[in-house]
C-alpha positions as YAML, in Angstrom:
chain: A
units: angstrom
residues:
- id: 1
  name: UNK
  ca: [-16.73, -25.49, -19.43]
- id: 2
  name: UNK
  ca: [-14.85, -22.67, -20.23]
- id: 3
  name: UNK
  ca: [-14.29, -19.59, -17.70]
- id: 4
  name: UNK
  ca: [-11.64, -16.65, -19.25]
- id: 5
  name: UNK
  ca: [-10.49, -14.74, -17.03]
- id: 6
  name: UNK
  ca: [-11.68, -10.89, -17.53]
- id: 7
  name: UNK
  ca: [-11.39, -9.28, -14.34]
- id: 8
  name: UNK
  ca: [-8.38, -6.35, -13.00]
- id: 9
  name: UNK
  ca: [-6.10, -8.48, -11.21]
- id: 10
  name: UNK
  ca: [-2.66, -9.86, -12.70]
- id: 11
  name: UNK
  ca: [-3.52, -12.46, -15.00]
- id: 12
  name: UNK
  ca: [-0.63, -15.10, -13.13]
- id: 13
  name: UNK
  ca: [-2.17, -13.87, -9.81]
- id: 14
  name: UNK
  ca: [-5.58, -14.44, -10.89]
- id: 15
  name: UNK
  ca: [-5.22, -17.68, -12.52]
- id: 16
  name: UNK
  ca: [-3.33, -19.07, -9.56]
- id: 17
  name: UNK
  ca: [-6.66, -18.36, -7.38]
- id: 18
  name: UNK
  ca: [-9.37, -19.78, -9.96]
- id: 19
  name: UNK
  ca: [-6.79, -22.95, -9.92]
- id: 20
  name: UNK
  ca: [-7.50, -23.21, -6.43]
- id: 21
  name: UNK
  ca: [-10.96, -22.68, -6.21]
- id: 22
  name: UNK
  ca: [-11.24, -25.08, -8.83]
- id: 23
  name: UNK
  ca: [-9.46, -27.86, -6.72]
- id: 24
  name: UNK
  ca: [-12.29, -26.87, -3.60]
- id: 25
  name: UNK
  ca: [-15.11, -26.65, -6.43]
- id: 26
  name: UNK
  ca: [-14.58, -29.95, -7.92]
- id: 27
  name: UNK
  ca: [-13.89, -31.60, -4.21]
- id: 28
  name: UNK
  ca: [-10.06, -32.93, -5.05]
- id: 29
  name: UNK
  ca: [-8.58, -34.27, -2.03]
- id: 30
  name: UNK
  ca: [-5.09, -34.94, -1.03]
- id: 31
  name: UNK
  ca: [-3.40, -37.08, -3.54]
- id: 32
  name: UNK
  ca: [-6.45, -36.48, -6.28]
- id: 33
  name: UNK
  ca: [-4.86, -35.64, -9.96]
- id: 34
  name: UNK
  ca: [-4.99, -32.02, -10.62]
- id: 35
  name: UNK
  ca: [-6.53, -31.38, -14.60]
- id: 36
  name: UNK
  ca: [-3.85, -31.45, -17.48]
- id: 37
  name: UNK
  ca: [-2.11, -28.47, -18.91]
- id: 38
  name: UNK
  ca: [-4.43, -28.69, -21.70]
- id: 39
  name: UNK
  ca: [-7.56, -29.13, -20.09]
- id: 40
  name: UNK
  ca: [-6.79, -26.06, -17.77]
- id: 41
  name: UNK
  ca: [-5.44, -23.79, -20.79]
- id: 42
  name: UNK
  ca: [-9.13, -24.99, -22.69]
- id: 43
  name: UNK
  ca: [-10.75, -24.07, -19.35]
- id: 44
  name: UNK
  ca: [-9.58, -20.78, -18.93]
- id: 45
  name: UNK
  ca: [-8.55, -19.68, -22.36]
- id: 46
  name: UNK
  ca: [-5.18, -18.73, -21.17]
- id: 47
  name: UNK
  ca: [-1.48, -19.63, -22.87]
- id: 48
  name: UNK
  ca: [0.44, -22.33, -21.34]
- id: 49
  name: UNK
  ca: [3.09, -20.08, -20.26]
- id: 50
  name: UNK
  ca: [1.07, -18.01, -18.15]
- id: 51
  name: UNK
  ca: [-0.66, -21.41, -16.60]
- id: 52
  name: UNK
  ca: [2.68, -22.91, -16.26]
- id: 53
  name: UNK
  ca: [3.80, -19.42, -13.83]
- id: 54
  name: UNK
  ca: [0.16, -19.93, -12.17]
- id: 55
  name: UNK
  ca: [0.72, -23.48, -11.32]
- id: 56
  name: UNK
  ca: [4.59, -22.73, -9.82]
- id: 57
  name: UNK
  ca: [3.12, -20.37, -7.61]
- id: 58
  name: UNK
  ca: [0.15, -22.69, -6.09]
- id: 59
  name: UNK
  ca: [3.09, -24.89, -5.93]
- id: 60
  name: UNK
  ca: [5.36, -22.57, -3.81]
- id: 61
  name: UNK
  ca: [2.23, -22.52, -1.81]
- id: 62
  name: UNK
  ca: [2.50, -25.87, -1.36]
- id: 63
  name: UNK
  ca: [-1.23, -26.10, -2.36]
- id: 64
  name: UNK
  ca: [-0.25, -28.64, -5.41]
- id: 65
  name: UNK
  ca: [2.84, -31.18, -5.78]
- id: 66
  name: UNK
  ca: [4.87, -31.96, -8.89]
- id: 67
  name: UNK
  ca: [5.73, -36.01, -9.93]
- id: 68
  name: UNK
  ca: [8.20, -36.18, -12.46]
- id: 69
  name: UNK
  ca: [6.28, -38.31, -15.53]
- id: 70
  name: UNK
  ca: [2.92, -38.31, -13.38]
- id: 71
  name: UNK
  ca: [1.44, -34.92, -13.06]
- id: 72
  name: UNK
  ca: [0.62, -32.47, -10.74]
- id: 73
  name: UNK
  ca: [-1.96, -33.64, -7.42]
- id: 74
  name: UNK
  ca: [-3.43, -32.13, -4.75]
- id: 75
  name: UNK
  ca: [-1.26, -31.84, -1.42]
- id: 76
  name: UNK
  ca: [-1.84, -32.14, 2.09]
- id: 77
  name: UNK
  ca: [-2.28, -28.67, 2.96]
- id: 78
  name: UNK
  ca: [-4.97, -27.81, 0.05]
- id: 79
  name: UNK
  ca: [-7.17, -29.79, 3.42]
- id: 80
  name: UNK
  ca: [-6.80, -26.81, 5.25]
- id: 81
  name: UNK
  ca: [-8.78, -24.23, 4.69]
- id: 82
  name: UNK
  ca: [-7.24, -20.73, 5.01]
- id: 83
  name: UNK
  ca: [-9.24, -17.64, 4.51]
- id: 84
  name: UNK
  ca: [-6.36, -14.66, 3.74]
- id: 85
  name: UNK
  ca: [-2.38, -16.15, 3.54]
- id: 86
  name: UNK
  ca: [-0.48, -13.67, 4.87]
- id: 87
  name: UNK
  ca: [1.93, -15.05, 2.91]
- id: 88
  name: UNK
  ca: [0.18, -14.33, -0.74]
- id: 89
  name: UNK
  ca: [1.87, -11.60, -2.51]
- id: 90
  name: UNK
  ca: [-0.47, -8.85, -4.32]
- id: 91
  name: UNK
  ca: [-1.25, -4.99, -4.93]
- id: 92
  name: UNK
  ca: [-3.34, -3.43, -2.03]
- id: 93
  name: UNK
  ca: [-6.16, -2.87, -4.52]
- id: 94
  name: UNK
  ca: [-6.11, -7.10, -5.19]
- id: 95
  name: UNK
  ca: [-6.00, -7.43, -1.58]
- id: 96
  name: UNK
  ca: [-8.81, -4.78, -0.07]
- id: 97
  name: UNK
  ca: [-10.92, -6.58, -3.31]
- id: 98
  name: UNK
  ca: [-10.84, -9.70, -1.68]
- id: 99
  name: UNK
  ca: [-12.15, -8.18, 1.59]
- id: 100
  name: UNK
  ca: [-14.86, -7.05, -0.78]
- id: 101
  name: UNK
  ca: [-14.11, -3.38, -0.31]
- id: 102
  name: UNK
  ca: [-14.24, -1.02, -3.10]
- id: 103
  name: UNK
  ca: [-11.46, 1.34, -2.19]
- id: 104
  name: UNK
  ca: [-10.14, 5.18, -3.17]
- id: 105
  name: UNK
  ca: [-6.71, 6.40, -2.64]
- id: 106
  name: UNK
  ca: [-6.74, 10.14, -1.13]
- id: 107
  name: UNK
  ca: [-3.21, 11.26, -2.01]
- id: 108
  name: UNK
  ca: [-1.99, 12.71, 1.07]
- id: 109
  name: UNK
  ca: [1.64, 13.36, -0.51]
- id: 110
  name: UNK
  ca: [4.50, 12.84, -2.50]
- id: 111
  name: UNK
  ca: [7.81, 14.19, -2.68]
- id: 112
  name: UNK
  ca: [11.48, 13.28, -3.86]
- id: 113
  name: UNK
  ca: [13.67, 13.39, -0.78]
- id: 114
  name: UNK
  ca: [16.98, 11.88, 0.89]
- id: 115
  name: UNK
  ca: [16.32, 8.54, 2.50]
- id: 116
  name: UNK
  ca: [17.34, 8.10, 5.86]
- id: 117
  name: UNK
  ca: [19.63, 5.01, 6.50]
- id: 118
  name: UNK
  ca: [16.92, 2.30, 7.41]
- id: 119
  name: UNK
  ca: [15.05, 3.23, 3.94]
- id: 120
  name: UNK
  ca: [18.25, 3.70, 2.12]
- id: 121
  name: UNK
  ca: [19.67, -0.12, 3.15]
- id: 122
  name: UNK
  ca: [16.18, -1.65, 2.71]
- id: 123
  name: UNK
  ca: [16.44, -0.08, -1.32]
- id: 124
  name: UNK
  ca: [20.19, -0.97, -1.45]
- id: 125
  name: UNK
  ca: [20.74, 3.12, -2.37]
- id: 126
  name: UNK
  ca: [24.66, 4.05, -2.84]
- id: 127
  name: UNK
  ca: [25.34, 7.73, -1.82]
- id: 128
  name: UNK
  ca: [23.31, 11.05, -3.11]
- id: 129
  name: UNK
  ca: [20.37, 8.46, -4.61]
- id: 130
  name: UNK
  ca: [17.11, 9.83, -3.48]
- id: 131
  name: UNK
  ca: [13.46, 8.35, -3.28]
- id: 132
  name: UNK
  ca: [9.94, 9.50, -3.84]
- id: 133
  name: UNK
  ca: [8.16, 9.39, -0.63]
- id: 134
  name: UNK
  ca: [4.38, 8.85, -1.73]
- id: 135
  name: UNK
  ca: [1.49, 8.83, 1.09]
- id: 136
  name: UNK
  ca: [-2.13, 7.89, 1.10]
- id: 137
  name: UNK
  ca: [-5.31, 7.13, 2.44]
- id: 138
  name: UNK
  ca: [-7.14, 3.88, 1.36]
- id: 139
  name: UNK
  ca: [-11.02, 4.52, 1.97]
- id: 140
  name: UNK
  ca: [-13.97, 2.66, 2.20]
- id: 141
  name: UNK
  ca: [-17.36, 4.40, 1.44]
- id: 142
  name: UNK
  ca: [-15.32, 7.68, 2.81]
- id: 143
  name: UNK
  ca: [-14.00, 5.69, 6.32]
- id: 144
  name: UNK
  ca: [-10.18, 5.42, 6.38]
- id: 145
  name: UNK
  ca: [-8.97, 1.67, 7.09]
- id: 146
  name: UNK
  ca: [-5.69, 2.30, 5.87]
- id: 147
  name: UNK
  ca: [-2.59, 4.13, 5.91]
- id: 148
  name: UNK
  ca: [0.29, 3.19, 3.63]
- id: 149
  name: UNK
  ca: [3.58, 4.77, 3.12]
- id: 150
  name: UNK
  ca: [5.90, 4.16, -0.10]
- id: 151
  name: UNK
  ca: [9.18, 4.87, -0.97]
- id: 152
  name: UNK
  ca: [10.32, 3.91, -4.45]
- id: 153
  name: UNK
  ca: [13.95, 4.28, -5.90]
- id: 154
  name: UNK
  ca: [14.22, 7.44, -8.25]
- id: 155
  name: UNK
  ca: [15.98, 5.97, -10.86]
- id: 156
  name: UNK
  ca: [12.92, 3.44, -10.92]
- id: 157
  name: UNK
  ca: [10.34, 6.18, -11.91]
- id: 158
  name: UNK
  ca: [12.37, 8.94, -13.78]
- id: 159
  name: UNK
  ca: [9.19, 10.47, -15.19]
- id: 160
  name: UNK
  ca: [7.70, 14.13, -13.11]
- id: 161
  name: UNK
  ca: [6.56, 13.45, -10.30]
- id: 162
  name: UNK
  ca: [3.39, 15.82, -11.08]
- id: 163
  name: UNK
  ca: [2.44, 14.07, -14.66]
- id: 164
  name: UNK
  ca: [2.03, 10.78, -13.13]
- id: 165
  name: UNK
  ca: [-1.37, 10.09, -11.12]
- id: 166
  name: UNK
  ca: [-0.36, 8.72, -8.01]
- id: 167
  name: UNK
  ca: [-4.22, 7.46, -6.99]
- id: 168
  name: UNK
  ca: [-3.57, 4.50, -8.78]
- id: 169
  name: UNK
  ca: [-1.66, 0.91, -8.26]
- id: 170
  name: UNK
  ca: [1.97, 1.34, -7.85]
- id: 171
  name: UNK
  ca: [2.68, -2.08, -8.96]
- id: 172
  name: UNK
  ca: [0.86, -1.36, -12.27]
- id: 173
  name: UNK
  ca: [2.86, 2.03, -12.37]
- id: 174
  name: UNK
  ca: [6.06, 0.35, -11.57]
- id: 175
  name: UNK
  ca: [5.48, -2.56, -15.00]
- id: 176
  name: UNK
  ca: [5.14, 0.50, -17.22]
- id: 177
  name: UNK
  ca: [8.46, 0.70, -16.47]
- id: 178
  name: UNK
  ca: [9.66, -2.90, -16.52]
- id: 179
  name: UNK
  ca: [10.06, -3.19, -12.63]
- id: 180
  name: UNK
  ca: [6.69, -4.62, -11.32]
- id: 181
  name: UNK
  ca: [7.33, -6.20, -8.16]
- id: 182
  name: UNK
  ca: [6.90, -9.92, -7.99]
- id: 183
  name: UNK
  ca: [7.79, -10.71, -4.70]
- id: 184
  name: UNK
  ca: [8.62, -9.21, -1.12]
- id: 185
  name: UNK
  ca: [10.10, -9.57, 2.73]
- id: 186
  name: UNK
  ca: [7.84, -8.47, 4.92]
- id: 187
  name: UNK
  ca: [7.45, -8.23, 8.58]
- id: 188
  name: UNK
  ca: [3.85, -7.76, 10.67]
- id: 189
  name: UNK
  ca: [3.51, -5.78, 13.87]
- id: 190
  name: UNK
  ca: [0.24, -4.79, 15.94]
- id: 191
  name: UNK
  ca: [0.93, -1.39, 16.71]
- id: 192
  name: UNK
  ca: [-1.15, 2.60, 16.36]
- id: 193
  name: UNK
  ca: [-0.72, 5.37, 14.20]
- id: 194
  name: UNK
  ca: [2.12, 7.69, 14.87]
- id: 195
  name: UNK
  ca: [0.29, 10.70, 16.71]
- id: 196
  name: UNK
  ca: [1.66, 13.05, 14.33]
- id: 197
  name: UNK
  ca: [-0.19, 11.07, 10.99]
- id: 198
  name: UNK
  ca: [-3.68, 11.28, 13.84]
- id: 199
  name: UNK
  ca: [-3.46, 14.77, 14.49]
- id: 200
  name: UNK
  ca: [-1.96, 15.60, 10.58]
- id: 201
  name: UNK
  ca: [-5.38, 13.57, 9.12]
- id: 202
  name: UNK
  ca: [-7.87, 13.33, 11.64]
- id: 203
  name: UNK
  ca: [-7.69, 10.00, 12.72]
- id: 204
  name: UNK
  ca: [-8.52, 9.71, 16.39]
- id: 205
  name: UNK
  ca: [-10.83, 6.68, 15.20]
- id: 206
  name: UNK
  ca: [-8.56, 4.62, 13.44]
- id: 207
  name: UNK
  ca: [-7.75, 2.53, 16.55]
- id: 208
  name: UNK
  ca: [-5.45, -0.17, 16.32]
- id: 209
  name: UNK
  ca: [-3.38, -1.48, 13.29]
- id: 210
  name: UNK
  ca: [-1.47, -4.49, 11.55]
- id: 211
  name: UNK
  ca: [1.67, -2.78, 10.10]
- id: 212
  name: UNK
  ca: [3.26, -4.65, 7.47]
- id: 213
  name: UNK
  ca: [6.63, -3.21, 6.59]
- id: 214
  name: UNK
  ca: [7.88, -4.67, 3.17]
- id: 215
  name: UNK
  ca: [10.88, -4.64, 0.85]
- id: 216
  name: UNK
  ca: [9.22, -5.24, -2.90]
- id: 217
  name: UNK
  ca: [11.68, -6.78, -5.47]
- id: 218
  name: UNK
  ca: [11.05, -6.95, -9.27]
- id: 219
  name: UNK
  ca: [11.86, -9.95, -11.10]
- id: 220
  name: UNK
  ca: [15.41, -9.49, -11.10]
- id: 221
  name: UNK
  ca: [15.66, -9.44, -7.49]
- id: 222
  name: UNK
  ca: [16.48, -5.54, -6.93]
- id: 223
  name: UNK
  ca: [14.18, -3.61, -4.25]
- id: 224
  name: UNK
  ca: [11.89, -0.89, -5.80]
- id: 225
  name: UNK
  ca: [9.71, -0.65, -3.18]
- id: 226
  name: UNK
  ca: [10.01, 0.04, 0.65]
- id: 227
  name: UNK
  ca: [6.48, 0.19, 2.00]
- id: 228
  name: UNK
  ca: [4.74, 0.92, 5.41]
- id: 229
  name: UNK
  ca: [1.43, -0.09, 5.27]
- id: 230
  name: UNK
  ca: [-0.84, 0.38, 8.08]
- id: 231
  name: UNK
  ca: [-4.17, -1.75, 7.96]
- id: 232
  name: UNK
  ca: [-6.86, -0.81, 10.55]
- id: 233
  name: UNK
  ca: [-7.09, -3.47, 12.87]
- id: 234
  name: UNK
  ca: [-11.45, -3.96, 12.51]
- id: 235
  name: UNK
  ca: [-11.58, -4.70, 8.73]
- id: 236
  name: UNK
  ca: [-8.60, -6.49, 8.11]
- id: 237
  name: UNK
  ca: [-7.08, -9.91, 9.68]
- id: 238
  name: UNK
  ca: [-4.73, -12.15, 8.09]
- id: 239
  name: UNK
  ca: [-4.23, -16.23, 8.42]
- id: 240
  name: UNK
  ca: [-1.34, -18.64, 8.03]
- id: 241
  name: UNK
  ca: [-0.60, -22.19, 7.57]
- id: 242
  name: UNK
  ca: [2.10, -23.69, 9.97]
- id: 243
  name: UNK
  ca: [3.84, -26.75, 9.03]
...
């Protein structure tokens, strides 16, 4: 049966996740043969290249094992069941999707300025390079439930800062200019909204957050993103595997 893949996400990204609800679907178990490369590219009417990066990262996941000569089979860890990895990489609009909210990004800001020394060592910025400081609200039917701060290199995004629209994905922004980030480092910390961003935006309700700091590097390993993302605490949880 054949399934093409039609909807927003990155077509690696959302190959990687149809792969894996295929293995839960069709009831593979540890060990069990994962489909050939040719039955999966029929399946999904996608090239082989683009399956091939889709399988290495269910692989990095450890969700799938390689045997030289053999194939590729279903590992021990595919048994347990885990509903958000903290550790998946993907654009805030990929991951509020998958919470099933339909989010808008209220632009609160954006500005080229000086980077202090923590954002400046994160981006690997030599002296007099400046970043564009971009914030915004993520909402949910008009409720906030999260807060995200981005700074981005300005050499990355030389175009005017007013004749780009900034209520959009920054990753997609970013591969219009060849830097789209395909990986980050990324530390989580349960913490509240500085008092100043409350009072600023009127959000005595918030309550509680998960900030997740990141450094975002494009394929050739360079930073172009530093980002401070604060996820209200009653719609979002993340899960992990330990091993």
């Amino acid at each position: 049966m054949e399934e093409p893949l039609r909807d927003g996400r990155t077509l690696v990204v959302q190959l990687r996740d149809r792969i894996a609800d295929l293995i839960r679907e069709a009831g593979l178990q540890p060990g069990d043969k994962l489909p050939t490369e040719a039955q999966l590219t029929a399946r999904f009417r996608i090239s082989r290249p683009a399956l091939r990066e889709a399988l290495k990262l269910l692989e990095q996941d450890g969700i799938i094992y390689v045997e030289h000569g053999r194939g590729r089979f279903v590992s021990a860890i595919s048994a347990a069941q885990v509903d958000r990895p903290i550790t998946v990489f993907e654009s805030v609009s990929d991951m509020t999707r998958h919470y099933g909210y339909e989010t808008r990004s209220d632009v609160l800001s954006v500005a080229e300025e000086v980077p202090d020394m923590v954002i400046a060592r994160q981006l690997k910025l030599g002296p007099g390079e400046r970043v564009i400081r971009l914030e915004r609200l993520r909402l949910e039917r008009d409720e906030p439930i999260m807060y995200c701060v981005d700074y981005v290199p300005r050499g990355v995004l030389p175009a005017r800062l007013d004749d780009i629209d900034w209520s959009g994905s920054l990753l997609a922004l970013l591969g219009q200019y060849k830097q789209r980030p395909r990986m980050s480092a990324a530390s989580v910390t349960a913490v509240m909204l500085p008092d100043a961003v409350i009072e600023r935006n009127n959000l005595q309700d918030f309550g509680p957050a998960l900030l997740i700091t990141e450094t975002c590097f494009n394929a050739a390993g360079m930073p172009v993103i530093y980002a401070m993302d604060y996820h209200r605490g009653s719609h979002f949880s993340f899960s992990f595997l330990r091993r």
